[in-house]
mmCIF file of C-alpha atoms in Angstrom:
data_model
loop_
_atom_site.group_PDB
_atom_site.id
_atom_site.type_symbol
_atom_site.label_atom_id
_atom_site.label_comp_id
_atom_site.label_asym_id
_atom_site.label_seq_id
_atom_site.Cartn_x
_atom_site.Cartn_y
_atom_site.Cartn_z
ATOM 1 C CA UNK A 211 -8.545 -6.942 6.854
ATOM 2 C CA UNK A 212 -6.726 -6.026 4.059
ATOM 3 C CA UNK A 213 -4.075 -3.643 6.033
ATOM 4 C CA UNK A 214 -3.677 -6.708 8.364
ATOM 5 C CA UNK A 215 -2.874 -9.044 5.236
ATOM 6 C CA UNK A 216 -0.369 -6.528 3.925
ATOM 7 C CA UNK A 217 1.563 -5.463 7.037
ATOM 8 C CA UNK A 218 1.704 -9.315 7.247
ATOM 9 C CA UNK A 219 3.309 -9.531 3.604
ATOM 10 C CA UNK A 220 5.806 -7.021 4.206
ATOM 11 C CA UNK A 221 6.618 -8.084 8.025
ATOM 12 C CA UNK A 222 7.739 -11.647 6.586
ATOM 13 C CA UNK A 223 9.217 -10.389 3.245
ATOM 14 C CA UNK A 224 11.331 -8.229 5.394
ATOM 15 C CA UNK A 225 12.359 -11.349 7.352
ATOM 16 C CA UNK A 226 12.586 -13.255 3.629
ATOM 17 C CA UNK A 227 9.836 -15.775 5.006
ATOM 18 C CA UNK A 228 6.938 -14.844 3.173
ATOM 19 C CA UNK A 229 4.834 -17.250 1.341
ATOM 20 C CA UNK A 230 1.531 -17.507 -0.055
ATOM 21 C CA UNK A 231 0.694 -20.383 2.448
ATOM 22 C CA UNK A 232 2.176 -18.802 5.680
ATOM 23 C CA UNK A 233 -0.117 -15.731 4.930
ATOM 24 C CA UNK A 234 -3.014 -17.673 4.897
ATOM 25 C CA UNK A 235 -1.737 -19.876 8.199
ATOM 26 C CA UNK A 236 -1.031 -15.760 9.492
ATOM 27 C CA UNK A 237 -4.786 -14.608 8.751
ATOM 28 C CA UNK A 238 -6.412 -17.675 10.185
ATOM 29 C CA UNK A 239 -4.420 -17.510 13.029
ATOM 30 C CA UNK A 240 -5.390 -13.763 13.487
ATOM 31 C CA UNK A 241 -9.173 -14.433 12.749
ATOM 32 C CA UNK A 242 -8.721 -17.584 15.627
ATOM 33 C CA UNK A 243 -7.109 -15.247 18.400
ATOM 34 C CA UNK A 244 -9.654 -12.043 17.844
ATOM 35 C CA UNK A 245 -12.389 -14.680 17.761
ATOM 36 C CA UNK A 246 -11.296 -16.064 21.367
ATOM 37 C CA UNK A 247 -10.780 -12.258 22.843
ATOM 38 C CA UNK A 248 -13.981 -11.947 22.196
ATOM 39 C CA UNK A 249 -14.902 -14.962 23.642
ATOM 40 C CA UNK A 250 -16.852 -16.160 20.482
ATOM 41 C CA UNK A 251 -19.331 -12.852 20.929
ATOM 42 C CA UNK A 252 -19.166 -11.644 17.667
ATOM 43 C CA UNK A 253 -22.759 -10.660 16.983
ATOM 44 C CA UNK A 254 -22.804 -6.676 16.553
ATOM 45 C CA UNK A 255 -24.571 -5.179 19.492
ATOM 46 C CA UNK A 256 -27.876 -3.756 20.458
ATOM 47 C CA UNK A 257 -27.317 -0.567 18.867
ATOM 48 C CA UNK A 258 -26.266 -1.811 15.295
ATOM 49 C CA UNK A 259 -28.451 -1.300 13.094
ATOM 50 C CA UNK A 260 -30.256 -3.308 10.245
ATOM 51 C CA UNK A 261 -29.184 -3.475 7.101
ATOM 52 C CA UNK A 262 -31.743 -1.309 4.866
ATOM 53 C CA UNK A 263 -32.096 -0.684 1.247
ATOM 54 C CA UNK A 264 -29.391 2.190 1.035
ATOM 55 C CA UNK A 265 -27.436 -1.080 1.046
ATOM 56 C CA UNK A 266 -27.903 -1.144 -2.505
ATOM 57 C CA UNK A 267 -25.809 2.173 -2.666
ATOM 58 C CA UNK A 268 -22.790 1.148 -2.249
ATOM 59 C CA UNK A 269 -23.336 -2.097 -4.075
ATOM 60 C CA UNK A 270 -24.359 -0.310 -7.492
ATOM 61 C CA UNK A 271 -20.995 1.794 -6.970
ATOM 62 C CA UNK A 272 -19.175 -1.577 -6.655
ATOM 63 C CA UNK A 273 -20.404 -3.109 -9.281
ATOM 64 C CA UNK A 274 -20.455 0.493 -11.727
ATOM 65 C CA UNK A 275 -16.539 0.284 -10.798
ATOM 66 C CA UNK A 276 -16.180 -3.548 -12.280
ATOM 67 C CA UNK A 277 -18.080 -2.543 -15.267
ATOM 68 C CA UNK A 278 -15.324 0.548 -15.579
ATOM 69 C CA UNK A 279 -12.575 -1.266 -14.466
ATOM 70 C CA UNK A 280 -11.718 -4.513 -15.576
ATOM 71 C CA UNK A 281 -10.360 -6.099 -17.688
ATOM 72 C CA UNK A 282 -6.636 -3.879 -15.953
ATOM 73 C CA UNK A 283 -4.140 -3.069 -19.233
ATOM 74 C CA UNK A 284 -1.477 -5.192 -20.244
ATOM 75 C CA UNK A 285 1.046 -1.644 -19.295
ATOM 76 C CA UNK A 286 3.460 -3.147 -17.618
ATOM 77 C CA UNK A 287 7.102 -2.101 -19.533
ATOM 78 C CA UNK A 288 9.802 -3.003 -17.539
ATOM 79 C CA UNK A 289 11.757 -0.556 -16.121
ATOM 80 C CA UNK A 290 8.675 2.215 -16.105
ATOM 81 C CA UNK A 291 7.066 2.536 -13.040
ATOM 82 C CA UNK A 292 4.217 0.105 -13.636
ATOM 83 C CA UNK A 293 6.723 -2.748 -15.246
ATOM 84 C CA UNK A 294 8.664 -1.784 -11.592
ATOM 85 C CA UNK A 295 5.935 -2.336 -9.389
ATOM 86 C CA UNK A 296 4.894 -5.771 -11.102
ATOM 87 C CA UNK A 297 8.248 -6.816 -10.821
ATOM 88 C CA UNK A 298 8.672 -5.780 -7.210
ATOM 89 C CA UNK A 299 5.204 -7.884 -6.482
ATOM 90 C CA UNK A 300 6.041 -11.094 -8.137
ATOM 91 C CA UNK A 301 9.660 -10.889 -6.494
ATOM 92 C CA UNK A 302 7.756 -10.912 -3.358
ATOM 93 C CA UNK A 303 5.676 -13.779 -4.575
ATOM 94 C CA UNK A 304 8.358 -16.169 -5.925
ATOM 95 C CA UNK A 305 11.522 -14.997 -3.729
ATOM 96 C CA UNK A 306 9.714 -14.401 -0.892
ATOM 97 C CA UNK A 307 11.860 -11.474 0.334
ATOM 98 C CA UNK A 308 12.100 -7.628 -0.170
ATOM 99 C CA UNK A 309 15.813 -7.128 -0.905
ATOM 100 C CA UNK A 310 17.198 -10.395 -3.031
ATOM 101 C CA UNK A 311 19.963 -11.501 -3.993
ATOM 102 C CA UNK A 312 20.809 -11.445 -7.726
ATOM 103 C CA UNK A 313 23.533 -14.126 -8.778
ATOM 104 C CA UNK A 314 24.409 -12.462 -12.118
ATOM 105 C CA UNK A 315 25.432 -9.187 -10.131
ATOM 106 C CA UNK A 316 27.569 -10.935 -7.013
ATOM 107 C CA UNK A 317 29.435 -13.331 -10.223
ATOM 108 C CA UNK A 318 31.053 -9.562 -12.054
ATOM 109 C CA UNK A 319 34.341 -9.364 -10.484
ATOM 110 C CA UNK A 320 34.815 -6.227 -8.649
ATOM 111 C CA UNK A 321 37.372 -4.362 -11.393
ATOM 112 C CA UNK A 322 34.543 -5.071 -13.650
ATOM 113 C CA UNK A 323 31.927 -3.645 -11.591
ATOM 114 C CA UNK A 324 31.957 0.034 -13.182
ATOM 115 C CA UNK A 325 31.964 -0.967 -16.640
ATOM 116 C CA UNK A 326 28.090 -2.936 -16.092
ATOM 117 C CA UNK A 327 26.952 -1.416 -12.849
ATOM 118 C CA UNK A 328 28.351 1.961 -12.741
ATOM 119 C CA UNK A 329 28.245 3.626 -9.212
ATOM 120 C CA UNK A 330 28.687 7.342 -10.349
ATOM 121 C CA UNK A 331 30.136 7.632 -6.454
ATOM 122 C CA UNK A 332 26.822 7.231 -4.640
ATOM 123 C CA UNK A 333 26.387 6.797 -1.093
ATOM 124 C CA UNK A 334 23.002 5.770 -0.531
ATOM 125 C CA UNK A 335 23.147 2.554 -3.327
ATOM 126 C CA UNK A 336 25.871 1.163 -5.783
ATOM 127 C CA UNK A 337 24.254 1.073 -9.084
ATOM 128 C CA UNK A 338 21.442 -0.082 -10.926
ATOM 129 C CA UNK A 339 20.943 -3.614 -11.909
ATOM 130 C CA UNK A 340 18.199 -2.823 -14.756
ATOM 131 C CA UNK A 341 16.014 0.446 -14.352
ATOM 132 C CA UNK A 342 13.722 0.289 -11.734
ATOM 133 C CA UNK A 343 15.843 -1.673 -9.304
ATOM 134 C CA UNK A 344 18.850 -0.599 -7.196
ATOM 135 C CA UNK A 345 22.218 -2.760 -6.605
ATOM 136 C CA UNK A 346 22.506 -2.055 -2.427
ATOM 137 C CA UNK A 347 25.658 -4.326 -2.603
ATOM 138 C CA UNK A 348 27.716 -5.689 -5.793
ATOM 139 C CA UNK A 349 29.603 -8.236 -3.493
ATOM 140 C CA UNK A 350 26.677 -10.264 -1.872
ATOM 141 C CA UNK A 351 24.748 -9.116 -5.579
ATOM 142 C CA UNK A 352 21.701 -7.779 -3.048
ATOM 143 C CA UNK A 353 18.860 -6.037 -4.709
ATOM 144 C CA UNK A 354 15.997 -3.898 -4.075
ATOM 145 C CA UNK A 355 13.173 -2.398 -6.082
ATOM 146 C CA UNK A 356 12.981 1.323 -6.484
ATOM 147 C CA UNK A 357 9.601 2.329 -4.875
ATOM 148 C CA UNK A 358 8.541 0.999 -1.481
ATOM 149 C CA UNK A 359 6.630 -2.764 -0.958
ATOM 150 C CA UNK A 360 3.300 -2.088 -0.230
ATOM 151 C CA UNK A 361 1.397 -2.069 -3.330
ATOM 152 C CA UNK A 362 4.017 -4.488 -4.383
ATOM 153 C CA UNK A 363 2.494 -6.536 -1.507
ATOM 154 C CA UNK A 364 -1.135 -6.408 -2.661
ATOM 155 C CA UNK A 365 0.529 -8.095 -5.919
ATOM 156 C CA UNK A 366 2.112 -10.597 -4.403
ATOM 157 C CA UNK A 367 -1.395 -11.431 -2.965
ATOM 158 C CA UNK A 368 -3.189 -11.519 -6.582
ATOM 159 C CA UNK A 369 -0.113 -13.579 -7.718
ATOM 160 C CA UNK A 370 -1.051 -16.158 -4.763
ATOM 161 C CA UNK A 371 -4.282 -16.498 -5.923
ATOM 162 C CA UNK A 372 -5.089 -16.475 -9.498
ATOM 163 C CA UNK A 373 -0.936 -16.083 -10.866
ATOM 164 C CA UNK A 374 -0.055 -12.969 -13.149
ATOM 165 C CA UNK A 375 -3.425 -12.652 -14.017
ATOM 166 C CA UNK A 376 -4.443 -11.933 -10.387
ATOM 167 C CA UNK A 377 -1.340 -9.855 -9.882
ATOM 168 C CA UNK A 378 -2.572 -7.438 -12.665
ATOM 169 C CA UNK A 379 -6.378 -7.373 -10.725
ATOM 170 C CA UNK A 380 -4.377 -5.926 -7.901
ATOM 171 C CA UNK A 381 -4.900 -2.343 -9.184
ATOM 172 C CA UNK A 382 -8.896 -3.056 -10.398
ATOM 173 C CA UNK A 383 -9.513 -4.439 -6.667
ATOM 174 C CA UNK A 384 -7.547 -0.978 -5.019
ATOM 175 C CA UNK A 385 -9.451 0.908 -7.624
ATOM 176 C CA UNK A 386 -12.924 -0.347 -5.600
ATOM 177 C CA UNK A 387 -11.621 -0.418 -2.510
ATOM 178 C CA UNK A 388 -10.756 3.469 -3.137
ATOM 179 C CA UNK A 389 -14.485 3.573 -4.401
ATOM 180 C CA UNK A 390 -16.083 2.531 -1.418
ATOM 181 C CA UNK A 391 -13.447 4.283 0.545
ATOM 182 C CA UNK A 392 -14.699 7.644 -0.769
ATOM 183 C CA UNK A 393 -18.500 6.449 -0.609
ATOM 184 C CA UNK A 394 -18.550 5.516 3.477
ATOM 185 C CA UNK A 395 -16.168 8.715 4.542
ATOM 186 C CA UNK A 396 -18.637 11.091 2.136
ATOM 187 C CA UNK A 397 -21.726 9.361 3.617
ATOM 188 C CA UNK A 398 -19.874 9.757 7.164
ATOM 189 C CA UNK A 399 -19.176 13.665 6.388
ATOM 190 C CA UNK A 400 -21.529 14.903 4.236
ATOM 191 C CA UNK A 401 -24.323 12.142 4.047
ATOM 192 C CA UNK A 402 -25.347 9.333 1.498
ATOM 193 C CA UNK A 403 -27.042 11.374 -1.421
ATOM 194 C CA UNK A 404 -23.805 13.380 -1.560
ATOM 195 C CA UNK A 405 -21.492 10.263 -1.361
ATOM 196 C CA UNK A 406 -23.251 8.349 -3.675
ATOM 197 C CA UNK A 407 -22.960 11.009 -6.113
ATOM 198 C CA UNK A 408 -19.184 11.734 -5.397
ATOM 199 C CA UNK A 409 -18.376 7.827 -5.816
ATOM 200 C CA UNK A 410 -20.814 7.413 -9.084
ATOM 201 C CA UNK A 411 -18.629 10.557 -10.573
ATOM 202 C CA UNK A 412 -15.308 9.454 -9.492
ATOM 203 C CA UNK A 413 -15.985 5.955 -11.582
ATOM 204 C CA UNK A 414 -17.228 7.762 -14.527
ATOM 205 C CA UNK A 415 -13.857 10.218 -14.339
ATOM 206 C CA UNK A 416 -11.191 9.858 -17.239
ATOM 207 C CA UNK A 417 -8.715 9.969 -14.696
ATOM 208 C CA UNK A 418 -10.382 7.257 -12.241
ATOM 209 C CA UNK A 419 -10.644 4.724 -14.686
ATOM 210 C CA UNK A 420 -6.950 5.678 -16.206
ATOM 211 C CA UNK A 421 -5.067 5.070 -12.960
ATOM 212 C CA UNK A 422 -7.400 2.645 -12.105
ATOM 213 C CA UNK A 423 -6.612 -0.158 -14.993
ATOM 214 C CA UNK A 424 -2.567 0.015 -14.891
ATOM 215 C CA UNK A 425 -0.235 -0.541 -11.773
ATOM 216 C CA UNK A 426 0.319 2.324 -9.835
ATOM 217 C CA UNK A 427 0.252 3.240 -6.266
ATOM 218 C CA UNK A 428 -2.027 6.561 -6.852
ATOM 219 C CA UNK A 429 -5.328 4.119 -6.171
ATOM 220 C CA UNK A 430 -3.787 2.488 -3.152
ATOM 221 C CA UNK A 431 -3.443 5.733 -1.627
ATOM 222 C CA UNK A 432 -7.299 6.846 -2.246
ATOM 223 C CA UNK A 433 -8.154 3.805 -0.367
ATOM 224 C CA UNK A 434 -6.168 3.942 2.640
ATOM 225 C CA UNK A 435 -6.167 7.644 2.666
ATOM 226 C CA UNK A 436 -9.953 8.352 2.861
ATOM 227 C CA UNK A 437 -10.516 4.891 5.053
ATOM 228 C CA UNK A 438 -8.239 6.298 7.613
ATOM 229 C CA UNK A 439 -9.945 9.882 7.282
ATOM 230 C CA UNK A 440 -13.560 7.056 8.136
ATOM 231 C CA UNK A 441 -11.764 5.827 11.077
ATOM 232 C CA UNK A 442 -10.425 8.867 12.478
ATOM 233 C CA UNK A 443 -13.673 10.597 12.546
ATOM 234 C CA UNK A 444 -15.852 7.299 14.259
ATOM 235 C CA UNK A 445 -12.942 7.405 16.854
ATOM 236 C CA UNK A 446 -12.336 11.204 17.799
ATOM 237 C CA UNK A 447 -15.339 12.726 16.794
ATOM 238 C CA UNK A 448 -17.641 9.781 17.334
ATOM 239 C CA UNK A 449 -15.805 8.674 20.277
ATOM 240 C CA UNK A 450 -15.735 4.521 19.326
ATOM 241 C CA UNK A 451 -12.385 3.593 20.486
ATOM 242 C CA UNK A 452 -12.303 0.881 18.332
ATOM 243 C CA UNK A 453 -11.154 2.428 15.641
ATOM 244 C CA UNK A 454 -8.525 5.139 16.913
ATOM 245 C CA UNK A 455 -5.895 2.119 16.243
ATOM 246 C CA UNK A 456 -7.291 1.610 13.220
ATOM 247 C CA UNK A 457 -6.808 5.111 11.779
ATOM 248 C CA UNK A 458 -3.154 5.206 12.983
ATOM 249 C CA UNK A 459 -2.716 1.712 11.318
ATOM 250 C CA UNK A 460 -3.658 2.872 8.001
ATOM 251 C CA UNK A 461 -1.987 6.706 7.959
ATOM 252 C CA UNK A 462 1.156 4.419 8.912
ATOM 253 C CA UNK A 463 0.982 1.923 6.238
ATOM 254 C CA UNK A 464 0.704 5.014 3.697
ATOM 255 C CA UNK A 465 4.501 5.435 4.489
ATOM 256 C CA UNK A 466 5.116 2.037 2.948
ATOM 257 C CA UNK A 467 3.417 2.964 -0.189
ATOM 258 C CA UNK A 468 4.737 6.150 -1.296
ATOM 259 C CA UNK A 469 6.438 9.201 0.384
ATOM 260 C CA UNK A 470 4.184 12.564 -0.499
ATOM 261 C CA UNK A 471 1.819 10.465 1.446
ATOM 262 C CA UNK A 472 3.213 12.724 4.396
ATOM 263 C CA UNK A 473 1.104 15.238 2.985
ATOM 264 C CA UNK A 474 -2.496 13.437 3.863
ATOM 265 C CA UNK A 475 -1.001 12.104 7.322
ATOM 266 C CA UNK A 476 0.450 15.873 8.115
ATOM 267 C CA UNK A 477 -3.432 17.064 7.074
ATOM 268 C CA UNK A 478 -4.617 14.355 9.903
ATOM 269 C CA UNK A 479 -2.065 15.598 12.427
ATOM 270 C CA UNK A 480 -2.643 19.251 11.572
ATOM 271 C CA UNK A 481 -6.863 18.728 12.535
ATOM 272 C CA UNK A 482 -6.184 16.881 15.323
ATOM 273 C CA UNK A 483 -3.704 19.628 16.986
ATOM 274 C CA UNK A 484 -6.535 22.053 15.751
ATOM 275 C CA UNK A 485 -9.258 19.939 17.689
ATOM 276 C CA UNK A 486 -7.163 19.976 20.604
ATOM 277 C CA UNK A 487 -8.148 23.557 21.258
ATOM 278 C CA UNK A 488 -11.428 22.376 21.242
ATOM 279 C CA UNK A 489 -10.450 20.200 24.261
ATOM 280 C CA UNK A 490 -10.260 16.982 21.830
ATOM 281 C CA UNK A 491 -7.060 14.788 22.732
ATOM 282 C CA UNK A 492 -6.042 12.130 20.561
ATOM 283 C CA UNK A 493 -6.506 8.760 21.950
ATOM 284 C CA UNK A 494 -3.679 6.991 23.422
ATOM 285 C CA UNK A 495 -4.205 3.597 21.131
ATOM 286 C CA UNK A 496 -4.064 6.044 18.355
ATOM 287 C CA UNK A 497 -0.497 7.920 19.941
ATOM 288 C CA UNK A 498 0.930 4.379 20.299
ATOM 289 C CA UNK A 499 0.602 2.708 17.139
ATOM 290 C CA UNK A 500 1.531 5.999 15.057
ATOM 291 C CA UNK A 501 4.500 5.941 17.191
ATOM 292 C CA UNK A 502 5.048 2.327 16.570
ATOM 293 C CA UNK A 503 4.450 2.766 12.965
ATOM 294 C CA UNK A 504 6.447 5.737 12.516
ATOM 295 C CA UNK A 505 9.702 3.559 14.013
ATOM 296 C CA UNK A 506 9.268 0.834 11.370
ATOM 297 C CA UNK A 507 8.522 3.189 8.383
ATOM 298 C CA UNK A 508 11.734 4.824 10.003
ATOM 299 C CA UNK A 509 13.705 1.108 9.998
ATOM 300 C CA UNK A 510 12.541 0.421 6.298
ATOM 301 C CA UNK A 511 12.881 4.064 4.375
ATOM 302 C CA UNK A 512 16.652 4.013 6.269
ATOM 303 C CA UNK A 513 17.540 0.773 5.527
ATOM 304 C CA UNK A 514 16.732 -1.241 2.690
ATOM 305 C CA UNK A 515 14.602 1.539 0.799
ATOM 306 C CA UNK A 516 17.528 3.791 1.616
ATOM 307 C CA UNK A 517 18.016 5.035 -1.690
ATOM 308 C CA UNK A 518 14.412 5.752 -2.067
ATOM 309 C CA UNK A 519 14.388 8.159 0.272
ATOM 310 C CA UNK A 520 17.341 9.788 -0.794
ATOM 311 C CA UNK A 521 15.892 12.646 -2.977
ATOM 312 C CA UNK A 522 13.100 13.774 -0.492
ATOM 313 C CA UNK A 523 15.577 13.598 2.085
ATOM 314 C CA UNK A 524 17.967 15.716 0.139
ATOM 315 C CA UNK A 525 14.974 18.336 -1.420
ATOM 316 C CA UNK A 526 14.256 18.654 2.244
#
C-alpha cells in the first residue's frame, strides 16, 4: 500500500499533476479495480490462518517504537541534508511537480548569471540555486532538489494530511514501518522469539532512535529493504506468486530513494543467480517489473536527477 501511494506521488509529480486530492481519487480507484478482479472475494482463503496471541508481538514493537520515536526533531537546516529533503517534500506538496520552475532564477539576465549562480563549467547542471538544490536551466529558471523524490514523496503525503507537522512524522512512521519490516522477515527467517528480540533491540539502539527522529532516507531504506527481502522469500522459496511482483516493486523503488541502495538489490540478484544452481528460476512477474522498474529509475537518474547521479557515475 504504501509503495503503491508513492510510485503514485512520484508518477504524477513527474508529470507536474500531483495533488493531495488526485492521490486519494488514485488509491480509491486502485482499491475499486483490485476489488472487482477479484470479483469482490476478498476473504483470505482456507489455509489462512487465525489470528493468535503472537499478534501481540508485533503490536508491543509498534507501540515500543512510538514511545521511542515521537515527538521527530525540529533538525531541519536548510541546505543540510534533512532541511533538503523537507524542502524537496513540501515542493512536491505545494508545486505539485519534481523539477520547478523558480522565477527569481529565469528573471537574472544571462551576463549576470555567473556572478549569482556560478556554473564552474559543469555539464550535468548549471549551478546551484541555494545548497541543496540544483539550477538544471538558468533560462526557463528550472529546479531540482539534490537527492532523489521518494522519501521526499512520503513527505508530501504527511504534508497532505496533518501540514508540516505531518511532514516531519514522515520519518517516525518509516522508522515503524522499518520496525515491523525487520520483525516479519526475522520471524520469516529465523522465527518469532528471534525477531521479536531483533526488533525490541533495534528500538532501544542509539542509532535507531537517532536516524529515526530527523529526516533522512537511511529508515526508508530499512523498510523497503527488509520488506522486499519478506517478499522475495514467500515468492521463490515459498513459491506464492503473489508476491514475486511485489519484491521487484520494492528493490525498484529503492532506486528512487538513494543510490548505494544497489548494494541490497545486487545482494538479491547475487542469491537468486546462486539459487539458480539449485534449479530455482526467478519468476517471470518478478523479471518483468525489475525490468520495467529498472527503465524508469534509468529515465529519472538520467534526466531530471541527472546531476545526482553524476558522482557515482563518475567513481564508477
Amino acid at each position: 500500500s504504501v509503495a503503491c501511494s508513492l510510485a503514485i506521488v512520484l508518477a504524477l509529480a513527474a508529470a507536474h499533476r500531483y495533488s493531495f486530492d488526485r492521490l486519494l481519487f488514485a488509491n480509491a480507484a486502485l482499491a475499486a479495480g483490485a476489488a472487482a478482479a477479484a470479483r469482490g472475494r476478498l476473504r483470505l482463503g482456507p489455509a489462512a490462518r487465525p489470528a493468535g496471541v503472537t499478534v501481540i508481538l508485533p503490536l508491543a514493537i509498534l507501540l515500543l517504537g512510538v514511545w521511542r520515536f515521537f515527538p521527530p526533531s525540529e533538525y531541519i537546516i536548510g541546505g543540510k541534508d534533512p532541511g533538503t529533503y523537507m524542502n524537496e517534500g513540501i515542493q512536491i506538496a505545494q508545486r505539485g511537480a519534481l523539477v520547478v520552475r523558480d522565477p527569481v532564477v529565469a528573471s537574472v539576465p544571462p551576463f549576470a548569471r555567473d556572478l549569482f549562480f556560478p556554473s564552474h563549467q559543469r555539464q550535468d547542471y548549471y549551478g546551484t540555486r541555494f545548497m541543496g538544490f540544483f539550477i538544471k536551466d538558468p533560462g526557463a529558471g528550472t529546479v531540482v532538489g539534490q537527492f532523489p523524490h521518494l522519501f521526499p514523496a512520503s513527505i508530501a503525503i504527511g504534508y497532505g494530511l496533518d501540514g508540516l507537522t505531518g511532514a516531519r512524522r514522515a520519518v517516525g512512521v518509516w522508522a515503524l514501518l522499518g520496525l515491523l519490516a525487520v520483525y516479519f522477515a526475522g520471524a520469516r527467517l529465523a522465527g518469532r522469539a528471534a525477531a521479536g528480540a531483533a526488533a525490541a533491540l533495534l528500538a532501544l539502539h542509539v542509532i535507531e532512535v537517532w536516524f529515526s527522529r530527523y529526516p533522512n532516507a537511511e529508515v526508508v531504506m530499512q523498510a523497503l529493504l527488509f520488506a522486499a527481502l519478506l517478499a522475495n522469500a514467500r515468492a521463490h522459496a515459498d513459491g506464492d506468486r503473489f508476491f514475486a511482483p511485489v519484491a521487484a516493486g520494492l528493490l525498484g523503488l529503492l532506486l528512487f530513494l538513494r543510490f548505494d541502495a544497489v548494494l541490497g538489490i545486487a545482494a538479491v540478484g547475487a542469491g537468486m543467480a546462486l539459487a539458480a544452481f539449485n534449479g530455482q528460476r526467478p519468476r517471470r512477474s518478478f523479471v518483468a517489473v525489475s525490468a520495467a522498474m529498472a527503465a524508469a529509475a534509468a529515465a529519472y537518474l538520467l534526466g531530471p536527477m541527472r546531476a545526482y547521479a553524476d558522482l557515482p557515475i563518475v567513481f564508477l
